[in-house]
CSV table of C-alpha atoms in Angstrom, one decimal:
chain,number,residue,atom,x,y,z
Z,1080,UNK,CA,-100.2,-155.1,17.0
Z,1081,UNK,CA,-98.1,-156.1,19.9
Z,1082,UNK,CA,-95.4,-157.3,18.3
Z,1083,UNK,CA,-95.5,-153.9,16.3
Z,1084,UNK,CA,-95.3,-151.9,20.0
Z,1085,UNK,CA,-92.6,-154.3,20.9
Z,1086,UNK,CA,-90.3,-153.6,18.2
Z,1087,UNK,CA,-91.2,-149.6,18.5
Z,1088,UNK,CA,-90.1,-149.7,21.9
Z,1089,UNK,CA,-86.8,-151.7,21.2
Z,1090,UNK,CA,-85.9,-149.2,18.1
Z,1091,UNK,CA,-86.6,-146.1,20.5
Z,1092,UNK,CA,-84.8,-147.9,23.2
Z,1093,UNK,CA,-81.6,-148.7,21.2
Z,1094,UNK,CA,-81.3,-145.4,20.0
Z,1095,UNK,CA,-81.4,-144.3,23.0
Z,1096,UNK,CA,-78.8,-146.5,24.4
Z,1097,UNK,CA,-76.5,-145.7,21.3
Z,1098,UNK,CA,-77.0,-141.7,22.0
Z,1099,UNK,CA,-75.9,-142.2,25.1
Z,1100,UNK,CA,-72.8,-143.8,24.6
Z,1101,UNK,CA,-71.7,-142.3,21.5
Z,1102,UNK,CA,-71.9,-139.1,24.1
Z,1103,UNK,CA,-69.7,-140.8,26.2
Z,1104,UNK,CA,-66.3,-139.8,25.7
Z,1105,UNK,CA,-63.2,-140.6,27.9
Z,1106,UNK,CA,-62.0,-137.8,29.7
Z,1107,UNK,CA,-60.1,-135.0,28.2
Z,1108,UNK,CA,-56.1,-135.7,29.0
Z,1109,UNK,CA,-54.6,-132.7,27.6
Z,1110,UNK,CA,-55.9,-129.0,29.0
Z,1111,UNK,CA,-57.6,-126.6,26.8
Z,1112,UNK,CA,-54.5,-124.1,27.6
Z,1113,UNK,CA,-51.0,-124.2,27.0
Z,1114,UNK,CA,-48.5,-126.3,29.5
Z,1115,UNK,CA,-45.3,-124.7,30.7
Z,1116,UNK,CA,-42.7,-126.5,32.0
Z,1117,UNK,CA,-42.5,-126.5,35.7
Z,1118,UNK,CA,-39.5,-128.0,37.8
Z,1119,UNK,CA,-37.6,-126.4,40.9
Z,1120,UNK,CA,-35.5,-127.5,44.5
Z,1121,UNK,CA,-37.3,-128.1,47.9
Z,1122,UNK,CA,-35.5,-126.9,50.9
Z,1123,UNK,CA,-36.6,-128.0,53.9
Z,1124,UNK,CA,-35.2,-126.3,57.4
Z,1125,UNK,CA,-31.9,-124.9,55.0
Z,1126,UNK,CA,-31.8,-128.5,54.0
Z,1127,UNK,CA,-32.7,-129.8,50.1
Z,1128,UNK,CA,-35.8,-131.8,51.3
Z,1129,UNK,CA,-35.7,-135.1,49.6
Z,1130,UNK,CA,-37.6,-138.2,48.6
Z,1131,UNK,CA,-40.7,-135.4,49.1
Z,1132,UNK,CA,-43.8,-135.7,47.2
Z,1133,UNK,CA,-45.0,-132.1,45.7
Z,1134,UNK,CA,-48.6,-131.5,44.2
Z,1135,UNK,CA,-49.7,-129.1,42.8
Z,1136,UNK,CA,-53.6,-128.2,42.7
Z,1137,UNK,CA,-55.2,-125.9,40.5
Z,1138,UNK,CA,-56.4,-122.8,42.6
Z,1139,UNK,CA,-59.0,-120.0,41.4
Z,1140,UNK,CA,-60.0,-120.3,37.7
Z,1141,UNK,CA,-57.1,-122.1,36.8
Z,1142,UNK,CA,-58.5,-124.7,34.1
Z,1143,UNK,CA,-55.3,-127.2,34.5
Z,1144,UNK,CA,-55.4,-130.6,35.7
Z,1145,UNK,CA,-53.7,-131.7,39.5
Z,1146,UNK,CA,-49.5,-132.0,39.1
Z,1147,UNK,CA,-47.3,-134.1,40.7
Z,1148,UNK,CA,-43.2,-134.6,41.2
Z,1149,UNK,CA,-41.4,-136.4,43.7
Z,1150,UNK,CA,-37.5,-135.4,44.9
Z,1151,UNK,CA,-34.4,-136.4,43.8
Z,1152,UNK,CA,-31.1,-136.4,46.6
Z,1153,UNK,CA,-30.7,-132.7,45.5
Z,1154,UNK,CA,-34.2,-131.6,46.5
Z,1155,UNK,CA,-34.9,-131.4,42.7
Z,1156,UNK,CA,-38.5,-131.9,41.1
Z,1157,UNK,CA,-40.2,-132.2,37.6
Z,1158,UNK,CA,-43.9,-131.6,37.9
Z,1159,UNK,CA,-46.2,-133.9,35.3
Z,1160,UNK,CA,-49.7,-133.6,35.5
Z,1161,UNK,CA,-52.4,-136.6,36.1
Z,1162,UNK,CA,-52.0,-137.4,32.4
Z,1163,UNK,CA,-48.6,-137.4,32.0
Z,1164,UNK,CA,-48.3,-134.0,30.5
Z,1165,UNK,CA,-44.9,-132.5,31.2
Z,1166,UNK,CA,-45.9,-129.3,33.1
Z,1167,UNK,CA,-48.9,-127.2,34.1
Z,1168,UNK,CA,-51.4,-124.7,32.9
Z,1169,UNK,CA,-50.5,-121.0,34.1
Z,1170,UNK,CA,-52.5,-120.1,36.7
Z,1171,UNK,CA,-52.3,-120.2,40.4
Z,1172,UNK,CA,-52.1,-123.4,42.3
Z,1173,UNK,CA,-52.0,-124.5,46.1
Z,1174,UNK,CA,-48.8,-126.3,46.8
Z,1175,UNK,CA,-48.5,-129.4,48.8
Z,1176,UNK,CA,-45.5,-131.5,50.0
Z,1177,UNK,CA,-45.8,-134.6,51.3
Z,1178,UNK,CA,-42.8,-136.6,52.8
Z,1179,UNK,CA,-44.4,-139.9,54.4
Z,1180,UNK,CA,-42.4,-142.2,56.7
Z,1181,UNK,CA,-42.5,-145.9,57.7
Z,1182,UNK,CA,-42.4,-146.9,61.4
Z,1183,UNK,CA,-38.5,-147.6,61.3
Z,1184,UNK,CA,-37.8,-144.3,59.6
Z,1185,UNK,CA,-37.3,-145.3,56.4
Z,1186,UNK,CA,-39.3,-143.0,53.5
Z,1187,UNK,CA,-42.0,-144.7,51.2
Z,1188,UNK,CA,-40.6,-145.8,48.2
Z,1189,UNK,CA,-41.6,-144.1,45.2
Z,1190,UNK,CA,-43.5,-147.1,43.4
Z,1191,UNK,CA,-45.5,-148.2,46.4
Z,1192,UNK,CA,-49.0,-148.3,45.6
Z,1193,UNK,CA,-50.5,-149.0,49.3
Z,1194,UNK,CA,-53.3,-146.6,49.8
Z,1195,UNK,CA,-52.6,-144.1,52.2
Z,1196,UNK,CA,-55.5,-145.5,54.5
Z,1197,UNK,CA,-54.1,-149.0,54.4
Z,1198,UNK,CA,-50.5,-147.9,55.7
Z,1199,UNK,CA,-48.3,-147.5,58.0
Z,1200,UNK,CA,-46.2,-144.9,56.9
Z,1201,UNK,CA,-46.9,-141.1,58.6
Z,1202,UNK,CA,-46.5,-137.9,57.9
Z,1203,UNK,CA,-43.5,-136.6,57.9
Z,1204,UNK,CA,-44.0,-133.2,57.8
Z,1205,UNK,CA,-46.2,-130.6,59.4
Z,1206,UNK,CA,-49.5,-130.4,57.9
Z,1207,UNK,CA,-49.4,-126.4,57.2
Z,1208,UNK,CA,-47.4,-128.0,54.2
Z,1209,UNK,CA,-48.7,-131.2,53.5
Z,1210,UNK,CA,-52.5,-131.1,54.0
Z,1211,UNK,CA,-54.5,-130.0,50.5
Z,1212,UNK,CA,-56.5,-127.9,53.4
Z,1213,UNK,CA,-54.3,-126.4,55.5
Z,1214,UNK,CA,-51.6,-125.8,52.8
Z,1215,UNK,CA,-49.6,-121.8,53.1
Z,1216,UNK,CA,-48.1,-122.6,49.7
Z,1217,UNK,CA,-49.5,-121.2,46.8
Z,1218,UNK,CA,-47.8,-120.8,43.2
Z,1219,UNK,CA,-48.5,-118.6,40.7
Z,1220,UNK,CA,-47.1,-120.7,37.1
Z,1221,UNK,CA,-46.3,-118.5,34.7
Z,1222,UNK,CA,-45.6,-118.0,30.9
Z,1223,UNK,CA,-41.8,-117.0,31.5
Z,1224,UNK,CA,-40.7,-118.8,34.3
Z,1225,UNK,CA,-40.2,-122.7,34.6
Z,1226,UNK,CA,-38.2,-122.9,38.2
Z,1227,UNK,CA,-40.4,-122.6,41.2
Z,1228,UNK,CA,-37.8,-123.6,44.2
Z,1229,UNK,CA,-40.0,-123.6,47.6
Z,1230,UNK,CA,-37.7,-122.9,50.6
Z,1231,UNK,CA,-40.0,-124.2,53.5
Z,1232,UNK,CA,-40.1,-123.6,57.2
């Protein structure tokens, strides 16, 4: 009899365990909406601003994941989103730009993977443009336009 409760309670209990995984998917990486290309220039002061990281974050009920770019020497980005897709959802989307510095001046290098709290590099520049919170830049992606150029004071 309690061998009989024992092996109920393991039958229930690995169904269980199976339901619950076999609910456990990974993570969607491709949005339920279309992605349009996004690229564009950051100027800087009247200057093309670069070695600059640019994120954008998905504002409002836009259902797109985070995007990210970094600048060439012409100030030029391509935005890819956290899964590699090549562009964004439209929608609206706070902007931020992120250009982070070492002690002797030199700029982070683009495959340094040093958490920002463990660094030494700074900010660069002013956070009304580089803090996720204090960010002025907003962008509004759209279905005809891939070139969003941010001229930045």
């Amino acid at each position: 009899s309690s061998d009989l409760v024992m092996r109920s309670f393991l039958g229930v209990l690995s169904t269980t365990l199976f339901c619950c995984l076999a609910g456990c998917g990974a993570a969607p990486t491709k949005p339920k909406a279309d992605i349009f290309p996004v690229a564009g220039a950051v100027r800087y002061k009247d200057a093309p601003l670069t070695d600059a990281v640019i994120t954008f974050i998905p504002a409002g009920d836009t259902m797109g994941f985070t995007g990210r770019g970094r600048t060439d020497k012409e100030g030029r980005y391509p935005l890819t989103d956290m899964h590699g897709n090549k562009g964004m959802v439209a929608g609206e989307y706070s902007v931020t730009v992120s250009r982070r510095v070492l002690p002797g001046g030199a700029v982070v290098p683009a495959d340094d993977k040093t958490p920002p709290i463990e660094s030494m590099a700074s900010e660069s520049l002013p956070p009304h443009l580089s803090n996720p919170e204090l960010t002025t830049i907003t962008v509004q992606v759209t279905t005809e336009k891939t070139d969003y150029d941010l001229d930045l004071k």
